[in-house]
Amino acid sequence: MGSLVFSNELGAVLTYSPILTALAVMAVVFGSLGIFAKKKGFQSIPEYFLGSRSVRPSLIVSLLISGSFSLNGMLYQIYLGYKIGAWALLTQFAWALSFVAVSRYGHRLATSAGMHNLIGAVFSPTTRKLAALCSIIGLGLQVGWEYGVAKSAFAGLAVPTLPDSSISLVVLFVFAVGTFYTLIGGMRSNSVTDLFENLLKFGCFIFLGFLLFGVFETSALSQSLSHFAFPPFTTAVAELTATGLLANIVFSLAWQYVDMTTWQTAVATKVEHDPDATGRSLKWAGLWVFVAPGILGTFLGLGLVGEPHLDPNSV
């Protein structure tokens, strides 16, 4: 009975949503790439979690970008671009600046085992354990949140006749593939797959931007682009409230200091014959996350201004 239900759900996806089908196929392709990239016979925990500290800086930059150039990151930046125009880049600049701030600890990161290890060395073992517990709790909460965001986005790609259960099946399948190659390949698999995923995301979002502005140019609002792109600063404050804008900036500046993924990725950098590689990778990542989701997300948000059926609550 269970196999019959599964077959029906899969058939519905294949019949009614070629886009979701393409996403599932891409998940398989990237999963295969991750499996191919893994190193056989891991000998130690650092080799699995940190890629033996020998991941090329270019791949490290790509991994660091992925933490920000995510689905929820892009959706929020698009929302801000729609709501406050170019002022959305203010919070993204603070986010990018946080990578530069963490880069000051590049040399110490290269010799540590990660964020919690460094916290224990600077403060105390008790502080390290408390920070680790907070990270575990935060990770558990984020998994559910990411699933909800992905399901909502995937639903937007499906036709109305596609059952909700079929959409859930595709989301779970994509999550399962990513989990599988991560479990068997560790940091090494992630570093290779993320590079190709980021290139694909850049291409798709740039193409989407051209489509959106094609629609915008035909709307009655096309003559007022500068008005939406560069509203008075008082407008941005009024839209987000002074407290909301300040909270966005402070959160963006502080996040990389408590993001376990950023620190783990930085530690994995290959620093042989190049002791500055870790810090330089963090700085390059800061530049690129200002581009995407920063500039790219804001650009897409402005492109949505010409859509008459949208408002800030539905973007």
Tab-separated table of C-alpha atoms in Angstrom, residues 19-284:
chain	number	residue	atom	x	y	z
A	19	ILE	CA	10.465	22.158	-12.772
A	20	LEU	CA	10.291	20.093	-9.579
A	21	THR	CA	11.308	17.048	-11.578
A	22	ALA	CA	14.350	18.967	-12.839
A	23	LEU	CA	15.225	19.922	-9.251
A	24	ALA	CA	15.077	16.275	-8.194
A	25	VAL	CA	17.278	15.272	-11.141
A	26	MET	CA	19.790	18.011	-10.266
A	27	ALA	CA	19.860	16.702	-6.691
A	28	VAL	CA	20.859	13.295	-8.041
A	29	VAL	CA	23.564	14.852	-10.247
A	30	PHE	CA	25.045	16.863	-7.395
A	31	GLY	CA	24.736	13.863	-5.086
A	32	SER	CA	26.690	11.748	-7.552
A	33	LEU	CA	29.322	14.474	-7.774
A	34	GLY	CA	29.612	14.557	-3.987
A	35	ILE	CA	30.000	10.790	-3.788
A	36	PHE	CA	32.657	10.879	-6.507
A	37	ALA	CA	34.560	13.644	-4.663
A	38	LYS	CA	34.696	11.854	-1.330
A	39	LYS	CA	37.924	10.297	-0.153
A	40	LYS	CA	37.797	6.582	0.496
A	41	GLY	CA	38.554	5.272	3.950
A	42	PHE	CA	38.542	8.260	6.294
A	43	GLN	CA	41.307	7.810	8.855
A	44	SER	CA	40.360	10.493	11.359
A	45	ILE	CA	37.630	12.883	12.479
A	46	PRO	CA	39.538	16.000	11.255
A	47	GLU	CA	39.817	14.363	7.841
A	48	TYR	CA	36.040	13.904	7.691
A	49	PHE	CA	34.862	17.193	9.218
A	50	LEU	CA	37.712	19.429	8.032
A	51	GLY	CA	38.843	17.800	4.790
A	52	SER	CA	42.227	17.126	6.396
A	53	ARG	CA	42.661	20.929	6.529
A	54	SER	CA	43.669	20.757	2.887
A	55	VAL	CA	40.657	22.214	1.033
A	56	ARG	CA	41.713	24.692	-1.649
A	57	PRO	CA	40.988	28.372	-0.836
A	58	SER	CA	38.736	28.724	-3.908
A	59	LEU	CA	36.506	25.932	-2.615
A	60	ILE	CA	36.572	27.430	0.892
A	61	VAL	CA	35.313	30.755	-0.500
A	62	SER	CA	32.503	28.914	-2.290
A	63	LEU	CA	31.509	27.112	0.924
A	64	LEU	CA	31.511	30.371	2.873
A	65	ILE	CA	29.346	32.004	0.190
A	66	SER	CA	26.833	29.145	0.393
A	67	GLY	CA	26.061	29.930	4.028
A	68	SER	CA	24.708	33.337	2.934
A	69	PHE	CA	23.702	32.702	-0.675
A	70	SER	CA	20.919	30.404	0.484
A	71	LEU	CA	17.225	30.271	-0.315
A	72	ASN	CA	16.156	32.112	2.830
A	73	GLY	CA	19.032	34.597	2.450
A	74	MET	CA	17.983	35.478	-1.092
A	75	LEU	CA	14.283	35.686	-0.227
A	76	TYR	CA	14.965	38.099	2.638
A	77	GLN	CA	17.236	40.300	0.524
A	78	ILE	CA	14.623	40.349	-2.255
A	79	TYR	CA	12.035	41.403	0.332
A	80	LEU	CA	14.281	44.226	1.578
A	81	GLY	CA	15.048	45.365	-1.981
A	82	TYR	CA	11.323	45.520	-2.740
A	83	LYS	CA	10.567	47.344	0.495
A	84	ILE	CA	13.421	49.874	0.890
A	85	GLY	CA	15.338	49.783	-2.403
A	86	ALA	CA	19.102	50.281	-2.363
A	87	TRP	CA	19.068	50.839	1.412
A	88	ALA	CA	18.776	47.051	1.636
A	89	LEU	CA	22.497	46.997	0.809
A	90	LEU	CA	23.222	48.656	4.150
A	91	THR	CA	22.432	45.523	6.137
A	92	GLN	CA	24.170	43.337	3.571
A	93	PHE	CA	27.281	45.506	3.817
A	94	ALA	CA	27.277	44.860	7.573
A	95	TRP	CA	26.913	41.123	6.865
A	96	ALA	CA	29.864	41.203	4.438
A	97	LEU	CA	31.900	43.248	6.917
A	98	SER	CA	31.474	40.511	9.529
A	99	PHE	CA	33.526	38.149	7.336
A	100	VAL	CA	36.315	40.712	7.209
A	101	ALA	CA	36.133	41.104	10.992
A	102	VAL	CA	36.482	37.344	11.558
A	103	SER	CA	39.394	37.231	9.088
A	104	ARG	CA	41.535	38.925	11.755
A	105	TYR	CA	41.597	35.565	13.533
A	106	GLY	CA	42.755	33.718	10.413
A	107	HIS	CA	46.085	32.584	11.872
A	108	ARG	CA	44.485	31.336	15.091
A	109	LEU	CA	41.745	29.566	13.149
A	110	ALA	CA	44.325	27.740	11.051
A	111	THR	CA	45.683	26.039	14.182
A	112	SER	CA	42.414	25.474	16.062
A	113	ALA	CA	39.765	22.798	15.754
A	114	GLY	CA	36.940	25.271	15.231
A	115	MET	CA	34.815	27.878	16.976
A	116	HIS	CA	34.132	25.916	20.149
A	117	ASN	CA	37.768	24.904	20.533
A	118	LEU	CA	38.866	28.525	20.238
A	119	ILE	CA	36.194	29.664	22.690
A	120	GLY	CA	37.447	27.081	25.207
A	121	ALA	CA	41.028	28.254	24.775
A	122	VAL	CA	40.164	31.936	25.184
A	123	PHE	CA	37.604	31.579	27.982
A	124	SER	CA	37.100	28.219	29.721
A	125	PRO	CA	36.040	24.592	29.069
A	126	THR	CA	32.666	25.366	30.661
A	127	THR	CA	32.071	28.213	28.205
A	128	ARG	CA	33.036	25.900	25.341
A	129	LYS	CA	30.472	23.291	26.441
A	130	LEU	CA	27.755	25.906	26.854
A	131	ALA	CA	28.468	27.319	23.388
A	132	ALA	CA	28.376	23.802	21.911
A	133	LEU	CA	24.991	23.145	23.524
A	134	CYS	CA	23.611	26.394	22.096
A	135	SER	CA	24.910	25.404	18.644
A	136	ILE	CA	23.180	22.018	18.810
A	137	ILE	CA	19.879	23.624	19.835
A	138	GLY	CA	20.192	26.268	17.109
A	139	LEU	CA	21.007	23.652	14.477
A	140	GLY	CA	17.935	21.618	15.425
A	141	LEU	CA	15.693	24.675	15.124
A	142	GLN	CA	17.225	25.728	11.817
A	143	VAL	CA	16.636	22.343	10.174
A	144	GLY	CA	12.880	22.690	10.623
A	145	TRP	CA	12.973	26.298	9.476
A	146	GLU	CA	14.968	25.505	6.318
A	147	TYR	CA	12.537	22.715	5.458
A	148	GLY	CA	9.588	25.089	5.791
A	149	VAL	CA	11.256	27.712	3.563
A	150	ALA	CA	12.148	25.101	0.936
A	151	LYS	CA	8.640	23.654	0.902
A	152	SER	CA	7.104	27.101	0.491
A	153	ALA	CA	9.451	27.937	-2.397
A	154	PHE	CA	8.933	24.584	-4.111
A	155	ALA	CA	5.172	25.040	-3.837
A	156	GLY	CA	5.549	28.275	-5.809
A	157	LEU	CA	7.137	26.284	-8.647
A	158	ALA	CA	4.335	23.730	-8.825
A	159	VAL	CA	1.012	23.905	-10.583
A	160	PRO	CA	-2.071	24.250	-8.350
A	161	THR	CA	-3.190	20.707	-9.193
A	162	LEU	CA	-0.083	19.166	-7.603
A	163	PRO	CA	-0.939	17.712	-4.162
A	164	ASP	CA	0.859	19.096	-1.116
A	165	SER	CA	2.116	15.606	-0.306
A	166	SER	CA	3.864	15.419	-3.691
A	167	ILE	CA	5.684	18.685	-3.003
A	168	SER	CA	6.757	17.329	0.390
A	169	LEU	CA	8.105	14.241	-1.358
A	170	VAL	CA	10.366	16.323	-3.626
A	171	VAL	CA	11.626	18.449	-0.717
A	172	LEU	CA	12.403	15.384	1.373
A	173	PHE	CA	14.143	13.745	-1.579
A	174	VAL	CA	16.392	16.781	-2.172
A	175	PHE	CA	17.189	16.980	1.555
A	176	ALA	CA	17.911	13.244	1.660
A	177	VAL	CA	20.379	13.413	-1.232
A	178	GLY	CA	22.271	16.288	0.377
A	179	THR	CA	22.322	14.513	3.721
A	180	PHE	CA	23.552	11.283	2.135
A	181	TYR	CA	26.576	12.653	0.309
A	182	THR	CA	27.444	14.804	3.327
A	183	LEU	CA	27.346	11.780	5.618
A	184	ILE	CA	29.587	9.685	3.428
A	185	GLY	CA	31.879	12.411	2.061
A	186	GLY	CA	32.134	15.029	4.789
A	187	MET	CA	33.719	18.400	4.075
A	188	ARG	CA	35.423	17.189	0.914
A	189	SER	CA	32.143	16.257	-0.804
A	190	ASN	CA	30.476	19.487	0.255
A	191	SER	CA	33.337	21.636	-1.000
A	192	VAL	CA	33.085	20.236	-4.528
A	193	THR	CA	29.290	20.152	-4.879
A	194	ASP	CA	28.861	23.654	-3.450
A	195	LEU	CA	31.044	25.183	-6.136
A	196	PHE	CA	28.832	23.855	-8.941
A	197	GLU	CA	25.651	24.665	-7.018
A	198	ASN	CA	26.761	28.283	-6.523
A	199	LEU	CA	27.563	28.685	-10.216
A	200	LEU	CA	24.123	27.318	-11.098
A	201	LYS	CA	22.409	29.639	-8.596
A	202	PHE	CA	24.246	32.678	-9.925
A	203	GLY	CA	23.204	31.844	-13.471
A	204	CYS	CA	19.553	31.199	-12.587
A	205	PHE	CA	19.115	34.336	-10.482
A	206	ILE	CA	20.767	36.562	-13.093
A	207	PHE	CA	18.470	35.099	-15.767
A	208	LEU	CA	15.473	35.659	-13.473
A	209	GLY	CA	16.553	39.268	-12.999
A	210	PHE	CA	16.486	39.901	-16.752
A	211	LEU	CA	12.999	38.382	-16.949
A	212	LEU	CA	11.698	40.506	-14.074
A	213	PHE	CA	13.036	43.739	-15.490
A	214	GLY	CA	11.539	42.849	-18.847
A	215	VAL	CA	8.159	42.846	-17.099
A	216	PHE	CA	9.011	45.995	-15.142
A	217	GLU	CA	9.854	47.976	-18.300
A	218	THR	CA	6.376	47.322	-19.691
A	219	SER	CA	4.626	48.515	-16.533
A	220	ALA	CA	3.447	52.010	-15.760
A	221	LEU	CA	6.058	52.239	-13.003
A	222	SER	CA	9.058	51.915	-15.321
A	223	GLN	CA	9.571	55.710	-15.381
A	224	SER	CA	9.856	55.784	-11.582
A	225	LEU	CA	12.700	53.275	-11.116
A	226	SER	CA	14.976	55.807	-9.416
A	227	HIS	CA	12.160	56.621	-6.973
A	228	PHE	CA	11.922	52.981	-5.876
A	229	ALA	CA	15.660	52.272	-6.042
A	230	PHE	CA	16.781	55.310	-4.072
A	231	PRO	CA	14.055	56.356	-1.645
A	232	PRO	CA	14.906	58.836	1.144
A	233	PHE	CA	16.638	57.257	4.142
A	234	THR	CA	13.680	58.327	6.260
A	235	THR	CA	11.522	56.013	4.124
A	236	ALA	CA	13.745	53.042	4.939
A	237	VAL	CA	13.574	53.882	8.646
A	238	ALA	CA	9.802	54.243	8.474
A	239	GLU	CA	9.380	50.927	6.642
A	240	LEU	CA	11.552	48.851	8.994
A	241	THR	CA	11.343	51.145	12.068
A	242	ALA	CA	14.562	52.467	13.612
A	243	THR	CA	14.710	49.491	15.984
A	244	GLY	CA	14.219	47.008	13.147
A	245	LEU	CA	16.911	48.597	10.980
A	246	LEU	CA	19.368	48.735	13.879
A	247	ALA	CA	18.601	45.110	14.794
A	248	ASN	CA	19.265	44.050	11.197
A	249	ILE	CA	22.658	45.789	11.173
A	250	VAL	CA	23.760	44.496	14.597
A	251	PHE	CA	22.625	40.959	13.758
A	252	SER	CA	24.505	41.073	10.448
A	253	LEU	CA	27.711	42.329	12.066
A	254	ALA	CA	27.648	39.706	14.820
A	255	TRP	CA	26.442	36.597	12.998
A	256	GLN	CA	29.748	35.241	11.660
A	257	TYR	CA	31.179	35.311	15.186
A	258	VAL	CA	28.648	32.709	16.289
A	259	ASP	CA	28.149	30.777	13.050
A	260	MET	CA	29.722	27.359	13.585
A	261	THR	CA	29.629	26.596	9.845
A	262	THR	CA	31.741	29.645	8.977
A	263	TRP	CA	34.412	28.744	11.506
A	264	GLN	CA	34.507	25.063	10.559
A	265	THR	CA	34.845	25.976	6.886
A	266	ALA	CA	37.614	28.477	7.585
A	267	VAL	CA	39.554	25.915	9.639
A	268	ALA	CA	39.511	23.505	6.683
A	269	THR	CA	41.500	25.917	4.486
A	270	LYS	CA	44.754	24.622	3.079
A	271	VAL	CA	47.431	26.925	4.541
A	272	GLU	CA	50.544	25.001	3.575
A	273	HIS	CA	53.082	27.511	2.192
A	274	ASP	CA	50.402	30.212	2.525
A	275	PRO	CA	49.682	31.152	6.175
A	276	ASP	CA	47.359	33.996	5.135
A	277	ALA	CA	45.037	31.757	3.098
A	278	THR	CA	42.359	31.491	5.823
A	279	GLY	CA	42.033	35.225	6.386
A	280	ARG	CA	42.130	35.974	2.668
A	281	SER	CA	39.385	33.407	1.972
A	282	LEU	CA	37.131	35.067	4.548
A	283	LYS	CA	37.697	38.481	2.956
A	284	TRP	CA	36.897	37.179	-0.530
